[in-house]
Short mmCIF file of C-alpha atoms in Angstrom, two decimals:
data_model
loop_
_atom_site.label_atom_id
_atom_site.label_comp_id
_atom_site.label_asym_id
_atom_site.label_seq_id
_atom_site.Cartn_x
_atom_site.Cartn_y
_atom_site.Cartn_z
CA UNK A 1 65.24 34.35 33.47
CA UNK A 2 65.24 32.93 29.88
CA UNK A 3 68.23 30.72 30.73
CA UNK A 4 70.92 30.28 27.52
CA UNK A 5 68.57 31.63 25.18
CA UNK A 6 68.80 35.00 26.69
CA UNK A 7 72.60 35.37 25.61
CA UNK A 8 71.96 36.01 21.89
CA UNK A 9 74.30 35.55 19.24
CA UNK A 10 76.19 39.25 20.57
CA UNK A 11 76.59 37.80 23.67
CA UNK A 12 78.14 34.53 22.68
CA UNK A 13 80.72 36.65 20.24
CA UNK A 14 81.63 38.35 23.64
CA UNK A 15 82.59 35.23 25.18
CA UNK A 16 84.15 33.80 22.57
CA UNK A 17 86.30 36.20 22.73
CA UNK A 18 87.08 36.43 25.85
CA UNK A 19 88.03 32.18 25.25
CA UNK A 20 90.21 32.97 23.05
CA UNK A 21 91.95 35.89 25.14
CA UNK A 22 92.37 33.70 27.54
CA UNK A 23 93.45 30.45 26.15
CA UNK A 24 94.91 31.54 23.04
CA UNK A 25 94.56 30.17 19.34
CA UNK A 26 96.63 26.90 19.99
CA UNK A 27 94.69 25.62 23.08
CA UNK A 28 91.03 26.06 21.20
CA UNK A 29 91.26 22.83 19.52
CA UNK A 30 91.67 20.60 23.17
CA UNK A 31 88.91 22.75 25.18
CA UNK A 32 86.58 21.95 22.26
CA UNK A 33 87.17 18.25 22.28
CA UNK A 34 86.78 18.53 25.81
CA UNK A 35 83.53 20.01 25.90
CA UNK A 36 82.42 18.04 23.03
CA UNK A 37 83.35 14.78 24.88
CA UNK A 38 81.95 15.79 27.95
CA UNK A 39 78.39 16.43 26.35
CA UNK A 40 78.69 13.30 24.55
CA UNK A 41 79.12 11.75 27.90
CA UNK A 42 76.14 13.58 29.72
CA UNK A 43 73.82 12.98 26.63
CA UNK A 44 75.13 9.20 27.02
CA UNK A 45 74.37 8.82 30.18
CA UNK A 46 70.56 11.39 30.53
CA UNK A 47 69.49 8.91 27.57
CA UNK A 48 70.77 5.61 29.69
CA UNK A 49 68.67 6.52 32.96
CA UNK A 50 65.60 7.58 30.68
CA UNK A 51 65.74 4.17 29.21
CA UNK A 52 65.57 2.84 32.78
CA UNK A 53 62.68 5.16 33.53
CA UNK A 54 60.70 3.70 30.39
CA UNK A 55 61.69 0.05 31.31
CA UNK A 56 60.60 0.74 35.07
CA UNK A 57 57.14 2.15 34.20
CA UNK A 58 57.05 -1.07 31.38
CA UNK A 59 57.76 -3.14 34.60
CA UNK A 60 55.34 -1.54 36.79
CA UNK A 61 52.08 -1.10 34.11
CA UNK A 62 52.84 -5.13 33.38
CA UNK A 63 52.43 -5.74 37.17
CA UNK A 64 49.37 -3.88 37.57
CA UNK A 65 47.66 -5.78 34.28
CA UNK A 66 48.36 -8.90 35.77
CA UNK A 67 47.13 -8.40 39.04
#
């Protein structure tokens, strides 16, 4: 149950393969920006509703001191 890290490099040559069997040389190039974009997006975003977490517990310790 090691998650991603389980895989190994053998098993990501595997499905990298299997990508490109699939999808074929000329279509690599879009899914990549895809994905890229998309975890752009999701890091984005995880790192805007930590900020909000940090400025929440600011808000919250700064009630508590002035009480």
């Amino acid at each position: 149950m090691g998650g991603l890290g389980a895989i190994g490099v053998p098993g990501l040559i595997i499905i990298l393969v299997i990508v490109l069997i699939v999808f074929g040389p000329k279509k690599l190039p879009e899914i990549g920006g895809a994905v890229g974009k998309t975890f752009a997006e999701f890091k984005k975003s995880t790192k805007g509703l930590m900020d909000d977490e940090d400025d929440t517990v600011k808000n919250v310790e700064k009630k508590s001191d002035a009480s």
